[in-house]
Structure formats: C-alpha cells, structure tokens
Amino acid sequence: MSDDTPPADALTPAAVQRHLRAAVFGHRIFYYPSIGSTNERALELAAAGEPEGGLVVAEEQTEGRGRRDRSWASSPSLGIYASLILRPAIPAPRAPLLTFMAAIATADALNEIPGLKARIKWPNDVTVSGRKIAGVLGEVRGSDPEVREMVVGIGVNVHHLESDFPPELVARATSVRLATGRGWDRAALLARLLEDFEQGYTRALRDGPGTLLRDWQSLSALQPGDPVRVLGPAGPAQGAFSGIDEEGGLRLVVDGGRTLRVPFGEIVETLEP
Ligand code: BTN
C-alpha cells in the first residue's frame, strides 16, 4: 500500500454519508487528508457564512487543539478528528451545554460498540475504565451575549495502540482498539455520533436543557457524593460531587456542607471515599 492510499475506514464524505441518517449535520463535509486543526478551519468557514451542520473532518491534524491550551494527539487515520458548525442563537452562558451534548452523543455512539462502556467526566471528557477515549472542544469567536455561531470539535481515539500516545498520556488514555481488542469503522462511528448529536441538539433547543442534563448525569462517571478534586478558575477545590447546573457548572459540596459552584475547569482527581 502506498502512503497515498486512503485507509479502509477513511472519513471521506462518501464514506460518512453512506451511514448518515442525520437530517442536517454532516450533509456538507469538508474533508482533509491533513490539516492544522479542524476547529480552526471550521471557525474560518463559519465566519465566511457556512450554514449550520457543516462538518470539517481530517485524517490527521498537525496542530490539533485540546482544552486548556493543550494539544490533541492526531496521528494519521488512527482517530476521528471532526468539527461541526452550529448556529444555535442561545445566550452565551448556555454555550457549554452544547459541548456536553457532543460528549453525550460521543459516549452514546461508543456505547453501541460491543464490550465498550463509555462514561463522561466533567465537563466533557469521554472515558472508558477511567481512561480518556474522546474529548470535546467548543469554540466561539467574539463576545456576543448571544451565540450565533459556534464550532464543536470532537476527537475520538479509535485505532490507537499505547505506542501511538505521547509517553505522558499512555497511563491516562485509551482507544476503541485498546479497550475492546479490535478497531471499529470510523466513518460509521462518526455518522452515528452526528445523528445522536443532532437529535439531542434539536430537542435541547426546543425543550430546554432538562433532558440533556438528565442524559449527562446518567452517563456521568461520577455519582452524587463521590469525592473529587477539581481545578476551577478560583484554583483547586475538593469536595463531594453533587451534579451540574443549567449552565454546565459543577456543584461541589465542600467542608461544612456549603455548595460551591465551579463554572468551568476540570476534575483532576477522583478521591477514595
Ligand atoms: C480535550 O482536550 O479534551 C478536547 C480535545 C478536542 C480535540 C478535537 S480533534 C478535532 C477538533 N480539532 C481540534 O483542533 N481539536 C478538536
């Protein structure tokens, strides 16, 4: 096989759309064998007027971005690297909920793979047996009080072996192949994810976030009362997980029974009870 031969489960528009049952998401696909970041390209397309549902996918990213200024390992043809353009017209504080929606859709799609049990770790990491298998990065340009355009980027580790991860991530990362002993068709997985995402998104915009929050909690790796250490904008905090609120903030019961709201950040450690 020459280096130019596409992989058997390439994410080409034809391959993804063969499986796709979504009405809008993924009907226009911008496919790149290699790109800096699909999020960056999707933001450019959104700024140029690309309608909702436009999707940028790549076999490889050379500057894949993660949350909190981290990079996202994006080796050729091992994972799904995809960014969706949304035009939700919702108040800016609600925008994080759409990244939660993407995490739910990703976990749901992964949970259709036999032998895989995907969970969500606040805010929107998707994990299997405590190791990260997928991540979501929502990006909005500008500071409008209403989000008119937004990009939600999703990275899923599919065919990775341990040697495909940077050494510092090996102990904390996994992939479909590592978790189940076999790979999975990336185009079919992406199509399933888009369908689930579109259904949840349409429902959340129509009915409000109630179902989304319930779905998130039912997939949460943490249950109310579980002790955690969290890193938020005010620094580290420790307490008992007590769910998320309508803007995606984490509720933490700290010493003395007071409830602390952590608006954004991440869970750095789950503690022994
Ligand atoms: C995280 O840190 O958990 C978020 C990772 C998001 C990675 C995806 S891969 C596709 C899209 N393009 C990027 O540059 N990042 C996101």
XYZ file of C-alpha atoms and ligand atoms in Angstrom:
289
model
C 0.000 0.000 0.000
C 1.480 3.370 -0.945
C 1.334 6.247 1.528
C -1.326 7.919 -0.613
C -3.812 5.050 -0.376
C -6.741 6.060 1.846
C -7.299 3.816 4.876
C -10.144 1.284 4.658
C -12.272 3.315 7.064
C -11.380 6.759 5.659
C -13.576 9.657 6.741
C -14.310 10.816 3.195
C -17.690 12.498 2.643
C -18.952 9.487 0.673
C -17.931 7.032 3.411
C -19.516 9.060 6.225
C -22.672 9.865 4.276
C -23.184 6.198 3.342
C -24.002 5.622 7.037
C -25.526 9.010 7.853
C -29.136 9.320 8.975
C -28.949 12.864 10.364
C -31.150 15.436 8.578
C -28.706 18.369 8.589
C -25.475 17.572 10.441
C -22.773 16.237 8.133
C -24.588 16.851 4.865
C -21.800 19.235 3.846
C -18.420 17.739 4.675
C -15.038 19.412 4.159
C -12.513 16.568 4.105
C -8.756 16.972 4.527
C -6.127 14.207 4.458
C -4.088 16.542 6.697
C -4.844 19.908 8.285
C -3.623 22.068 11.164
C -6.821 21.939 13.221
C -10.339 21.055 12.069
C -11.657 23.530 14.668
C -9.636 26.354 13.153
C -10.879 25.519 9.637
C -14.484 25.253 10.855
C -14.222 28.655 12.562
C -12.977 30.134 9.262
C -15.835 28.522 7.350
C -18.388 29.684 9.939
C -17.068 33.244 9.691
C -17.457 33.001 5.901
C -21.141 32.074 6.310
C -21.114 28.259 6.165
C -24.562 27.118 7.409
C -25.268 25.029 10.486
C -24.345 21.369 10.174
C -21.219 21.904 8.054
C -18.541 19.455 9.164
C -14.760 19.565 8.820
C -13.028 16.185 9.091
C -9.393 15.219 8.737
C -7.336 12.035 8.728
C -4.552 13.894 10.525
C -4.111 17.160 12.417
C -0.703 18.757 12.732
C -1.876 21.296 15.330
C -4.820 19.540 16.963
C -6.055 21.599 19.893
C -7.272 20.358 23.252
C -8.898 22.170 26.155
C -6.850 24.476 28.379
C -4.282 25.207 25.656
C -3.221 21.586 25.405
C -2.573 19.809 22.124
C -4.550 16.799 20.880
C -2.568 13.842 19.519
C -3.931 13.416 15.985
C -1.831 10.834 14.130
C -2.946 9.863 10.608
C -6.015 7.625 10.316
C -6.000 6.464 13.930
C -8.814 8.615 15.238
C -11.784 10.788 14.388
C -10.909 14.477 14.156
C -14.075 16.398 13.336
C -15.548 19.869 13.898
C -19.183 20.810 13.474
C -20.549 24.300 12.790
C -23.570 25.266 14.904
C -25.750 28.381 14.819
C -27.781 27.957 17.994
C -28.836 31.571 18.847
C -28.725 30.898 22.597
C -27.438 33.076 25.458
C -23.637 32.776 25.718
C -23.692 31.238 29.245
C -25.589 28.262 27.803
C -22.985 27.520 25.096
C -21.065 24.980 27.243
C -24.184 22.803 27.286
C -23.696 22.148 23.586
C -20.271 20.689 24.280
C -21.935 18.486 26.919
C -24.358 17.416 24.199
C -21.417 16.424 21.981
C -19.926 14.370 24.826
C -23.261 12.604 25.357
C -23.533 11.805 21.629
C -19.940 10.552 21.566
C -20.476 8.322 24.607
C -23.771 7.015 23.174
C -22.134 6.188 19.825
C -19.211 4.460 21.566
C -21.606 2.508 23.775
C -23.022 0.831 20.677
C -19.687 -0.925 20.216
C -19.892 -4.329 21.899
C -17.754 -4.546 25.010
C -17.316 -0.788 25.448
C -18.714 1.133 28.405
C -18.119 4.856 27.888
C -18.766 7.411 30.614
C -18.453 11.208 30.855
C -16.168 13.081 33.204
C -16.979 16.741 33.830
C -17.050 18.777 31.793
C -16.936 16.720 28.628
C -14.224 14.098 28.638
C -15.389 10.678 27.488
C -13.725 7.890 29.417
C -13.585 4.096 29.472
C -12.448 2.475 32.734
C -11.176 5.869 33.895
C -9.038 6.495 30.792
C -9.838 9.170 28.246
C -11.077 7.901 24.886
C -12.537 11.132 23.461
C -12.576 14.871 24.079
C -14.672 17.845 23.016
C -13.549 21.409 22.394
C -16.205 24.099 21.866
C -15.008 27.409 20.447
C -16.826 30.685 19.890
C -15.223 33.743 18.282
C -16.189 37.154 19.608
C -18.067 38.040 22.763
C -21.695 38.473 21.722
C -24.217 37.940 24.530
C -25.932 35.531 22.144
C -24.056 32.676 20.441
C -24.837 32.908 16.753
C -22.041 30.685 15.517
C -20.014 28.104 17.312
C -17.710 25.228 16.486
C -17.752 21.955 18.407
C -14.669 19.814 17.791
C -14.606 16.132 18.679
C -11.586 13.871 18.866
C -12.048 10.108 19.334
C -9.225 7.599 19.783
C -10.126 4.595 17.643
C -7.207 2.524 16.331
C -4.502 3.780 18.717
C -2.091 1.392 20.377
C -0.230 2.503 23.500
C 2.791 3.415 21.376
C 0.628 5.918 19.456
C 0.156 8.157 22.502
C 2.771 10.584 23.834
C 4.526 8.949 26.845
C 2.917 11.348 29.336
C -0.571 10.255 28.209
C -0.119 6.482 27.977
C -1.399 5.803 31.504
C -4.439 8.074 31.096
C -5.558 7.433 27.507
C -7.289 4.599 25.725
C -8.835 3.846 22.350
C -11.550 1.592 20.939
C -8.847 -0.891 19.933
C -7.160 -0.877 23.356
C -10.460 -1.183 25.220
C -12.061 -3.908 23.092
C -9.180 -5.646 21.337
C -10.366 -4.572 17.898
C -10.832 -1.396 15.863
C -14.067 -0.003 14.515
C -15.144 1.690 11.282
C -14.512 5.386 11.947
C -16.941 6.605 9.275
C -19.799 4.546 10.756
C -18.944 5.739 14.271
C -18.857 9.384 13.176
C -22.189 9.074 11.343
C -23.810 7.555 14.453
C -22.392 10.294 16.635
C -23.707 13.028 14.306
C -27.181 11.518 14.292
C -27.299 11.346 18.085
C -25.857 14.864 18.407
C -28.434 16.312 16.001
C -31.350 14.677 17.841
C -30.165 15.899 21.237
C -29.351 19.377 19.934
C -32.747 19.815 18.285
C -34.503 18.636 21.446
C -32.423 20.843 23.756
C -33.080 23.975 21.657
C -36.794 23.161 21.519
C -37.452 21.945 25.071
C -34.636 23.408 27.159
C -31.783 21.593 28.831
C -33.732 19.240 31.148
C -33.311 16.042 29.118
C -29.733 16.905 28.250
C -28.839 17.311 31.931
C -30.525 14.022 32.812
C -28.750 12.211 29.953
C -25.446 13.711 31.058
C -25.945 12.565 34.643
C -26.941 9.049 33.567
C -23.634 8.792 31.663
C -21.563 10.543 34.330
C -18.570 8.599 35.623
C -19.219 10.283 38.973
C -22.250 9.789 41.148
C -23.543 12.377 43.650
C -21.459 12.172 46.823
C -18.290 10.919 45.115
C -15.255 12.791 46.480
C -13.255 14.735 43.888
C -10.532 17.296 43.471
C -11.376 19.997 40.912
C -9.370 22.745 39.241
C -11.543 25.801 38.549
C -10.953 29.498 37.835
C -10.503 30.166 41.570
C -7.883 27.402 41.888
C -8.127 23.875 43.262
C -11.098 22.737 45.352
C -12.040 19.474 46.988
C -15.448 18.129 47.953
C -18.305 15.807 47.100
C -19.667 15.877 43.553
C -23.292 16.968 43.563
C -24.153 17.281 39.866
C -24.123 20.033 37.257
C -26.355 23.065 36.802
C -28.226 24.524 33.835
C -25.132 26.299 32.521
C -22.875 23.277 32.890
C -21.181 24.411 36.104
C -20.134 21.758 38.614
C -21.694 21.694 42.079
C -19.384 20.634 44.830
C -20.343 20.151 48.481
C -17.362 21.364 50.469
C -16.489 21.355 54.175
C -19.394 22.412 56.354
C -21.991 21.363 53.797
C -21.731 24.549 51.718
C -22.308 24.092 47.954
C -19.626 25.612 45.780
C -20.239 26.275 42.078
C -17.260 25.724 39.778
C -18.264 27.429 36.495
C -15.578 25.813 34.374
C -12.439 23.764 34.832
C -11.846 20.063 35.192
C -11.787 17.170 37.605
C -8.140 16.498 38.315
C -8.606 13.546 40.622
C -11.317 11.299 41.927
C -10.601 10.534 45.569
C -11.159 7.422 47.647
C -14.316 7.869 49.768
C -9.908 17.905 25.024
O -8.880 18.468 25.411
O -10.420 17.007 25.661
C -10.571 18.345 23.747
C -9.969 17.674 22.548
C -10.646 18.059 21.253
C -9.921 17.506 20.064
C -10.657 17.738 18.788
S -9.987 16.836 17.431
C -10.993 17.713 16.329
C -11.057 19.159 16.796
N -9.977 19.943 16.243
C -9.108 20.340 17.168
O -8.089 21.017 16.949
N -9.495 19.895 18.376
C -10.748 19.178 18.300
